[in-house]
Short mmCIF file of C-alpha atoms and ligand atoms in Angstrom, two decimals:
data_model
loop_
_atom_site.label_atom_id
_atom_site.label_comp_id
_atom_site.label_asym_id
_atom_site.label_seq_id
_atom_site.Cartn_x
_atom_site.Cartn_y
_atom_site.Cartn_z
CA MET S 1 8.59 -25.66 -11.73
CA THR S 2 8.17 -26.15 -7.97
CA GLU S 3 5.48 -23.96 -6.40
CA TYR S 4 6.88 -22.25 -3.32
CA GLN S 5 5.17 -20.60 -0.38
CA PRO S 6 5.09 -16.76 -0.72
CA ASP S 7 7.76 -16.33 1.99
CA THR S 8 10.17 -18.40 -0.13
CA THR S 9 9.22 -16.66 -3.37
CA ALA S 10 9.91 -13.29 -1.73
CA ILE S 11 13.48 -14.41 -1.01
CA ARG S 12 14.27 -16.01 -4.36
CA ALA S 13 12.29 -14.09 -7.01
CA GLY S 14 13.66 -11.27 -9.17
CA ARG S 15 17.17 -12.42 -10.13
CA VAL S 16 16.86 -12.50 -13.95
CA TYR S 17 19.63 -9.91 -14.45
CA ASN S 18 21.84 -11.10 -11.58
CA ASP S 19 24.39 -13.26 -13.41
CA THR S 20 26.20 -15.12 -10.60
CA ALA S 21 25.71 -12.49 -7.88
CA LEU S 22 23.73 -13.80 -4.91
CA ALA S 23 22.34 -10.47 -3.75
CA PRO S 24 20.30 -8.25 -6.10
CA VAL S 25 22.49 -6.12 -8.39
CA LEU S 26 22.35 -2.34 -8.83
CA TRP S 27 22.36 -1.32 -12.51
CA ALA S 28 22.91 2.43 -12.23
CA SER S 29 23.39 3.16 -15.94
CA SER S 30 20.81 5.48 -17.52
CA THR S 31 21.33 3.98 -20.99
CA PHE S 32 22.66 0.89 -22.72
CA VAL S 33 24.83 0.24 -25.76
CA ALA S 34 23.13 -1.71 -28.56
CA GLY S 35 25.04 -4.44 -30.40
CA GLY S 36 23.85 -3.16 -33.78
CA VAL S 37 20.91 -1.55 -35.51
CA GLU S 38 18.78 -4.74 -35.33
CA GLU S 39 19.18 -4.92 -31.56
CA ALA S 40 18.61 -1.16 -31.16
CA HIS S 41 15.39 -1.51 -33.17
CA ARG S 42 14.20 -4.40 -30.98
CA TYR S 43 14.96 -2.48 -27.77
CA ALA S 44 13.28 0.70 -29.02
CA THR S 45 10.08 -1.07 -30.07
CA ASP S 46 9.65 -3.47 -27.14
CA ILE S 47 9.30 -1.32 -24.02
CA THR S 48 9.64 -4.34 -21.74
CA MET S 49 13.30 -4.70 -22.79
CA PRO S 50 15.35 -3.59 -19.80
CA LYS S 51 18.52 -2.49 -21.60
CA PHE S 52 17.45 0.42 -23.78
CA TYR S 53 16.95 3.66 -21.81
CA GLY S 54 16.33 4.15 -18.10
CA ARG S 55 12.96 5.92 -18.31
CA HIS S 56 11.58 2.92 -20.23
CA SER S 57 13.12 0.22 -18.11
CA ASN S 58 16.18 -0.87 -16.16
CA PRO S 59 17.45 -4.34 -15.18
CA THR S 60 17.31 -3.72 -11.39
CA VAL S 61 13.84 -2.21 -11.67
CA ALA S 62 12.78 -5.07 -13.98
CA ASP S 63 13.90 -7.62 -11.39
CA PHE S 64 11.91 -5.84 -8.67
CA GLN S 65 8.91 -5.97 -11.03
CA HIS S 66 9.45 -9.70 -11.70
CA ALA S 67 9.50 -10.41 -7.97
CA ILE S 68 6.33 -8.43 -7.24
CA ALA S 69 4.48 -10.00 -10.20
CA GLU S 70 5.39 -13.48 -8.94
CA LEU S 71 4.23 -12.67 -5.40
CA GLU S 72 0.95 -11.15 -6.57
CA GLY S 73 0.27 -13.96 -9.05
CA ALA S 74 0.22 -11.30 -11.80
CA GLU S 75 1.26 -11.50 -15.45
CA ALA S 76 3.19 -8.23 -15.14
CA SER S 77 4.12 -5.34 -12.83
CA ARG S 78 5.43 -1.81 -13.33
CA ALA S 79 7.43 0.07 -10.69
CA PHE S 80 7.13 3.83 -10.09
CA SER S 81 9.10 6.48 -8.22
CA SER S 82 6.42 6.50 -5.47
CA GLY S 83 3.08 5.01 -4.54
CA MET S 84 1.41 8.18 -5.85
CA GLY S 85 3.31 7.77 -9.13
CA ALA S 86 1.60 4.37 -9.46
CA VAL S 87 -1.85 5.67 -8.40
CA SER S 88 -1.78 8.66 -10.76
CA ALA S 89 -0.46 6.59 -13.70
CA VAL S 90 -3.29 4.08 -13.27
CA ILE S 91 -5.97 6.78 -13.10
CA LEU S 92 -4.63 9.10 -15.81
CA GLY S 93 -3.29 6.27 -17.97
CA LEU S 94 -6.56 4.32 -18.07
CA CYS S 95 -9.31 6.96 -17.79
CA SER S 96 -10.39 9.62 -20.29
CA SER S 97 -12.57 12.69 -20.31
CA GLY S 98 -16.23 11.66 -19.89
CA ASP S 99 -15.37 8.59 -17.81
CA HIS S 100 -16.73 7.95 -14.33
CA ILE S 101 -14.90 6.47 -11.33
CA VAL S 102 -16.34 4.94 -8.16
CA ALA S 103 -13.99 5.29 -5.19
CA GLN S 104 -14.34 4.67 -1.50
CA SER S 105 -14.66 7.72 0.71
CA GLN S 106 -11.89 6.81 3.16
CA LEU S 107 -8.69 6.85 1.14
CA TYR S 108 -5.06 7.81 1.52
CA SER S 109 -5.27 11.63 1.58
CA HIS S 110 -3.36 12.29 -1.64
CA THR S 111 -5.30 9.65 -3.59
CA GLN S 112 -8.43 11.44 -2.43
CA LEU S 113 -7.01 14.79 -3.52
CA LEU S 114 -6.22 13.33 -6.96
CA PHE S 115 -9.87 12.29 -7.30
CA GLN S 116 -11.25 15.55 -5.93
CA ALA S 117 -8.89 18.13 -7.42
CA VAL S 118 -7.27 16.62 -10.52
CA CYS S 119 -9.88 14.28 -12.06
CA PRO S 120 -12.51 17.05 -12.48
CA ARG S 121 -9.98 19.15 -14.46
CA PHE S 122 -9.82 16.32 -16.99
CA GLY S 123 -13.58 15.79 -17.13
CA ILE S 124 -13.49 12.59 -15.05
CA ASP S 125 -16.40 12.32 -12.56
CA VAL S 126 -15.85 10.55 -9.25
CA THR S 127 -18.54 9.14 -6.94
CA PHE S 128 -17.48 8.30 -3.38
CA VAL S 129 -19.07 5.36 -1.57
CA ASP S 130 -18.75 3.59 1.78
CA GLY S 131 -16.17 0.97 0.81
CA THR S 132 -17.31 -1.45 3.53
CA ASP S 133 -20.74 -1.79 1.85
CA PRO S 134 -20.44 -4.12 -1.20
CA ASP S 135 -23.91 -3.11 -2.44
CA ALA S 136 -22.89 0.58 -2.47
CA TRP S 137 -20.10 -0.16 -4.98
CA GLU S 138 -22.44 -1.96 -7.35
CA ALA S 139 -25.19 0.65 -6.99
CA ALA S 140 -22.80 3.48 -7.93
CA VAL S 141 -21.60 1.86 -11.18
CA ILE S 142 -23.09 3.55 -14.26
CA PRO S 143 -23.14 0.94 -17.07
CA GLY S 144 -21.16 2.11 -20.08
CA LYS S 145 -19.73 5.12 -18.22
CA THR S 146 -17.94 3.85 -15.12
CA ALA S 147 -14.42 3.00 -16.22
CA LEU S 148 -12.89 2.12 -12.89
CA CYS S 149 -13.66 1.25 -9.24
CA PHE S 150 -10.92 2.19 -6.79
CA ALA S 151 -10.66 0.57 -3.34
CA GLU S 152 -8.13 0.70 -0.52
CA THR S 153 -8.03 -2.23 1.90
CA PRO S 154 -7.21 -2.24 4.77
CA ALA S 155 -7.85 1.51 4.70
CA ASN S 156 -6.57 4.56 6.51
CA PRO S 157 -7.14 5.32 9.35
CA LYS S 158 -9.53 2.85 11.03
CA LEU S 159 -8.43 -0.23 9.05
CA ALA S 160 -11.82 -0.73 7.43
CA LEU S 161 -11.91 -3.52 4.84
CA VAL S 162 -13.39 -3.91 1.38
CA ASP S 163 -14.83 -7.37 0.71
CA LEU S 164 -12.48 -8.47 -2.08
CA GLU S 165 -14.69 -11.31 -3.29
CA ARG S 166 -17.62 -8.93 -3.92
CA PHE S 167 -15.36 -6.13 -5.20
CA GLY S 168 -13.56 -8.43 -7.66
CA ALA S 169 -16.94 -9.63 -8.99
CA ILE S 170 -18.15 -6.14 -10.03
CA LYS S 171 -19.11 -6.38 -13.71
CA GLY S 172 -18.08 -3.75 -16.26
CA PRO S 173 -15.48 -1.34 -14.87
CA MET S 174 -11.88 -2.20 -14.08
CA THR S 175 -11.34 -2.89 -10.39
CA VAL S 176 -8.26 -1.48 -8.65
CA VAL S 177 -7.10 -2.10 -5.08
CA ASP S 178 -4.51 -0.10 -3.15
CA GLY S 179 -3.22 -2.85 -0.87
CA THR S 180 -0.38 -0.90 0.76
CA PHE S 181 -1.46 -1.77 4.33
CA ALA S 182 -1.27 -5.52 3.55
CA PRO S 183 1.72 -6.48 1.33
CA PRO S 184 1.45 -9.52 -0.98
CA ILE S 185 2.37 -12.14 1.64
CA ALA S 186 -0.62 -10.95 3.70
CA GLN S 187 -3.18 -10.35 0.94
CA ARG S 188 -3.43 -11.05 -2.81
CA PRO S 189 -6.38 -9.14 -4.35
CA LEU S 190 -5.80 -10.50 -7.89
CA GLU S 191 -6.86 -13.96 -6.65
CA TYR S 192 -10.35 -12.49 -6.16
CA GLY S 193 -10.66 -11.29 -9.76
CA VAL S 194 -9.50 -7.73 -9.03
CA ASP S 195 -7.83 -6.29 -12.16
CA LEU S 196 -4.98 -4.23 -10.69
CA VAL S 197 -3.25 -4.06 -7.32
CA ILE S 198 -1.16 -1.06 -6.28
CA HIS S 199 1.34 -0.77 -3.45
CA SER S 200 3.25 2.11 -2.00
CA ALA S 201 6.38 -0.07 -1.71
CA THR S 202 7.80 2.82 0.33
CA LYS S 203 5.96 1.13 3.21
CA GLY S 204 6.05 -2.59 4.09
CA ILE S 205 7.62 -3.90 0.87
CA ALA S 206 10.88 -1.88 0.94
CA GLY S 207 10.22 -1.95 4.66
CA HIS S 208 13.17 0.02 6.10
CA ASN S 209 12.07 3.66 5.79
CA ASP S 210 14.82 4.36 3.26
CA ALA S 211 13.12 4.19 -0.17
CA ILE S 212 10.26 5.92 -2.01
CA LEU S 213 8.78 3.40 -4.43
CA GLY S 214 5.46 2.29 -5.94
CA VAL S 215 4.29 -0.68 -7.98
CA VAL S 216 1.20 -1.81 -9.89
CA SER S 217 0.44 -5.39 -10.98
CA GLY S 218 -2.14 -7.06 -13.21
CA SER S 219 -2.67 -8.52 -16.68
CA GLU S 220 -0.14 -8.05 -19.47
CA GLU S 221 -2.82 -6.20 -21.47
CA LEU S 222 -3.51 -3.57 -18.78
CA LEU S 223 0.16 -3.25 -17.90
CA ALA S 224 0.97 -2.55 -21.56
CA TRP S 225 -1.31 0.51 -21.39
CA ILE S 226 0.11 1.60 -18.06
CA ARG S 227 3.71 1.17 -19.25
CA GLY S 228 3.02 3.23 -22.37
CA PHE S 229 1.63 6.07 -20.26
CA ALA S 230 4.30 5.65 -17.56
CA ILE S 231 7.10 6.41 -20.01
CA LEU S 232 5.46 9.76 -20.83
CA HIS S 233 4.37 10.42 -17.24
CA GLY S 234 7.97 9.90 -16.15
CA ALA S 235 7.51 8.80 -12.51
CA VAL S 236 10.17 6.14 -13.03
CA ALA S 237 11.47 4.05 -10.12
CA SER S 238 15.10 4.74 -9.30
CA PRO S 239 17.29 1.60 -9.62
CA PHE S 240 18.58 2.23 -6.08
CA ASP S 241 15.07 2.28 -4.62
CA ALA S 242 14.17 -0.84 -6.64
CA LEU S 243 17.28 -2.50 -5.14
CA ASN S 244 15.99 -1.53 -1.69
CA GLY S 245 12.65 -2.99 -2.71
CA LEU S 246 14.33 -6.33 -3.50
CA ARG S 247 16.31 -6.09 -0.26
CA GLY S 248 13.04 -5.54 1.66
CA LEU S 249 11.27 -8.45 -0.02
CA ARG S 250 13.82 -10.94 1.32
CA THR S 251 12.67 -10.28 4.90
CA LEU S 252 9.04 -9.41 4.15
CA GLY S 253 7.67 -12.67 5.58
CA VAL S 254 9.51 -12.54 8.92
CA ARG S 255 8.89 -8.82 9.30
CA LEU S 256 5.14 -9.11 8.67
CA ARG S 257 4.83 -12.11 11.00
CA GLN S 258 6.70 -10.31 13.80
CA GLN S 259 4.74 -7.08 13.28
CA THR S 260 1.48 -9.04 13.34
CA GLU S 261 2.49 -10.75 16.61
CA THR S 262 3.50 -7.46 18.22
CA ALA S 263 0.40 -5.62 16.98
CA THR S 264 -1.90 -8.39 18.24
CA HIS S 265 -0.26 -8.21 21.68
CA LEU S 266 -0.39 -4.41 21.83
CA ALA S 267 -3.95 -4.21 20.49
CA GLN S 268 -5.10 -6.46 23.32
CA ALA S 269 -3.18 -4.43 25.91
CA LEU S 270 -4.57 -1.15 24.54
CA GLU S 271 -8.12 -2.50 24.53
CA ALA S 272 -7.83 -3.17 28.28
CA HIS S 273 -6.46 0.32 29.14
CA PRO S 274 -8.92 2.82 30.71
CA ALA S 275 -7.54 5.81 28.70
CA ILE S 276 -8.65 4.11 25.48
CA GLU S 277 -12.17 4.27 24.12
CA GLN S 278 -11.85 1.91 21.16
CA VAL S 279 -9.15 -0.06 19.34
CA PHE S 280 -9.30 -0.91 15.63
CA TYR S 281 -7.23 -3.92 14.56
CA PRO S 282 -8.34 -6.56 12.02
CA GLY S 283 -7.04 -9.33 14.29
CA LEU S 284 -9.23 -8.35 17.26
CA PRO S 285 -12.69 -9.97 17.53
CA SER S 286 -14.00 -6.44 18.31
CA HIS S 287 -13.09 -5.23 14.77
CA PRO S 288 -16.42 -4.60 12.98
CA GLN S 289 -15.27 -6.82 10.07
CA TYR S 290 -13.35 -9.45 12.05
CA GLU S 291 -14.77 -12.40 10.09
CA LEU S 292 -13.96 -10.81 6.74
CA ALA S 293 -10.43 -10.05 7.99
CA GLN S 294 -9.96 -13.71 8.91
CA ARG S 295 -11.09 -14.73 5.42
CA GLN S 296 -9.07 -12.39 3.24
CA LEU S 297 -5.96 -11.49 5.27
CA ASP S 298 -3.33 -14.19 5.79
CA LEU S 299 -1.60 -11.84 8.23
CA ASP S 300 -3.26 -8.92 10.05
CA CYS S 301 -0.02 -6.86 9.75
CA GLY S 302 1.34 -4.14 12.01
CA LEU S 303 -1.13 -1.25 11.87
CA ILE S 304 -3.43 -0.42 14.77
CA SER S 305 -5.53 2.65 15.33
CA PHE S 306 -7.25 3.69 18.52
CA ASP S 307 -9.44 6.44 19.91
CA LEU S 308 -8.37 8.01 23.19
CA ALA S 309 -11.18 8.78 25.63
CA GLY S 310 -9.62 12.21 26.30
CA GLY S 311 -9.93 13.44 22.68
CA ARG S 312 -7.48 15.85 21.02
CA ASP S 313 -5.58 16.80 24.21
CA ALA S 314 -5.04 13.16 25.11
CA GLY S 315 -3.80 12.45 21.56
CA ARG S 316 -1.30 15.30 21.79
CA GLN S 317 -0.12 14.18 25.22
CA LEU S 318 0.32 10.57 24.12
CA VAL S 319 2.44 11.32 21.05
CA ASP S 320 4.52 13.77 23.12
CA ARG S 321 5.14 11.37 25.98
CA VAL S 322 6.11 8.14 24.22
CA GLU S 323 9.86 7.61 24.26
CA LEU S 324 10.46 4.52 22.13
CA ALA S 325 7.65 4.96 19.59
CA GLN S 326 8.28 7.99 17.37
CA LEU S 327 6.08 10.65 15.82
CA ALA S 328 6.50 10.31 12.05
CA THR S 329 4.40 9.78 8.92
CA SER S 330 4.84 6.40 7.19
CA LEU S 331 4.37 2.77 8.10
CA GLY S 332 5.59 -0.77 7.68
CA GLY S 333 9.23 -0.22 8.75
CA PRO S 334 11.36 -1.51 11.65
CA GLU S 335 10.67 1.59 13.81
CA THR S 336 7.33 1.93 15.59
CA LEU S 337 5.67 5.15 14.44
CA LEU S 338 2.67 7.08 15.74
CA THR S 339 0.56 9.70 14.03
CA HIS S 340 -2.14 11.89 15.57
CA PRO S 341 -4.09 13.13 12.52
CA ALA S 342 -6.22 15.71 14.40
CA SER S 343 -3.15 17.69 15.45
CA THR S 344 -0.94 17.05 12.40
CA THR S 345 -2.02 15.85 8.94
CA HIS S 346 -5.68 16.88 9.42
CA VAL S 347 -5.17 19.88 11.73
CA GLY S 348 -7.23 22.21 9.54
CA LEU S 349 -10.40 20.12 9.68
CA LEU S 350 -13.46 20.87 11.80
CA PRO S 351 -14.75 18.10 14.11
CA LYS S 352 -17.51 17.17 11.64
CA GLU S 353 -15.04 17.07 8.73
CA LEU S 354 -12.75 14.86 10.79
CA GLU S 355 -15.68 12.55 11.42
CA ALA S 356 -16.44 12.31 7.68
CA ALA S 357 -12.81 11.27 7.15
CA GLY S 358 -13.28 8.53 9.76
CA ILE S 359 -11.01 10.31 12.25
CA SER S 360 -11.89 11.30 15.80
CA GLU S 361 -10.06 14.04 17.70
CA GLY S 362 -8.42 11.36 19.82
CA THR S 363 -7.55 8.96 16.98
CA VAL S 364 -3.96 7.74 17.00
CA ARG S 365 -2.51 5.46 14.32
CA MET S 366 0.37 3.20 15.24
CA SER S 367 2.61 1.27 12.84
CA CYS S 368 4.21 -1.46 14.94
CA GLY S 369 7.88 -1.95 14.13
CA LEU S 370 10.31 -4.67 15.10
CA GLU S 371 11.29 -3.52 18.60
CA HIS S 372 10.56 -5.99 21.40
CA ALA S 373 6.83 -6.01 22.16
CA ASP S 374 7.49 -5.76 25.92
CA ASP S 375 9.46 -2.53 25.44
CA LEU S 376 6.71 -1.06 23.28
CA GLU S 377 4.05 -2.04 25.81
CA THR S 378 6.02 -0.48 28.68
CA ASP S 379 6.46 2.70 26.64
CA LEU S 380 2.77 2.97 25.71
CA ARG S 381 1.69 2.24 29.30
CA GLN S 382 3.89 4.94 30.85
CA ALA S 383 2.58 7.46 28.31
CA LEU S 384 -1.09 6.41 28.67
CA ASP S 385 -0.94 6.28 32.48
CA SER S 386 0.33 9.87 32.54
CA ILE S 387 -2.50 11.33 30.43
CA GLY S 388 -4.54 13.71 32.53
C1 PLP F 1 1.84 6.03 1.47
C2 PLP F 1 0.63 5.59 0.73
C3 PLP F 1 0.44 5.96 -0.60
C4 PLP F 1 1.40 6.86 -1.35
O1 PLP F 1 2.66 6.28 -1.44
P1 PLP F 1 4.02 7.17 -1.63
O2 PLP F 1 5.05 6.11 -1.80
O3 PLP F 1 4.15 8.00 -0.40
O4 PLP F 1 3.78 8.00 -2.84
C5 PLP F 1 -0.69 5.49 -1.26
N1 PLP F 1 -1.58 4.72 -0.62
C6 PLP F 1 -1.44 4.36 0.68
C7 PLP F 1 -2.47 3.51 1.32
C8 PLP F 1 -0.32 4.79 1.40
O5 PLP F 1 -0.17 4.43 2.68
#
């Protein structure tokens, strides 16, 4: 079989249940008619069979899973009804009471809440480490007790990176990466020996701000465990969202390349603006892990964060005064979105708590969309120039 570049794979993969249709097909049926008791038995006992019952599997969802597995270089994938569905199924499906988890301290807020509020209820201990320090991961592993190490790279909000080569080489526990900020064309953690990679496909993969979808990929053995739990857990991907996932994959390459180009341009412009204290973008030489970013990211993608010199007031003014960029939570879509954590998602935190979360009062996160970079630059400039 010819080996294609990931951009090509993203366009062609996941058509097993397509028949002669060119575009991915929506199988809306919740159940399927068996041709006899033998076939019904086979479908009921092999949970990878996509024509049994919709909570187990579905042909459209299966094709989305095939496409993601091929892109990640994984033996298997399982789709979920959200990124959090995938995260919680991995944690609760693979860990038991008495187990220990090592996780990085700067995580997507709900992943962090799962570790802090849910894991202790099930007797699972979690140690948080600085994910940018490879030695800290290894030092926190308790031989025979640590079941899992959980990383997110690039991470919210300052786009800090975990060194995948070192992370994938950790001996003993399973290693899991949430790679949402860098979809498979940009980064493939499994190539570094990482065991499982998770994406909130809600973001760059579906890519149009019209689906809620998650996916996890890895070995057939681990996915068999996760699938078994997922059927009971019930956070099943809707066929329509999986269809939107396959729709998004066909333009993933061009979208990520354009978003990277726009973000690189805007990051440079922001870095030169007097209202800005610091810009964080993996593609800028000023990023504290620039060399690592060059090694493990094929594309730097569309997320930038920056600290405004004027703190919280300046952050509020900026997000109020932009006209083209919009104030909304999410990322990776065609529309450029801004968030100002100190006045929205993290409004209840004290300055020192914000700092522990890696957020300053003037931190703004921007997900660059597909609008023309000149229009975005003009918009940001008029808003930044007006900040008092
Ligand atoms: C959005 C996000 C999630 C959760 O995904 P949902 O699809 O919203 O459940 C998990 N991790 C990261 C890094 C995210 O950005």
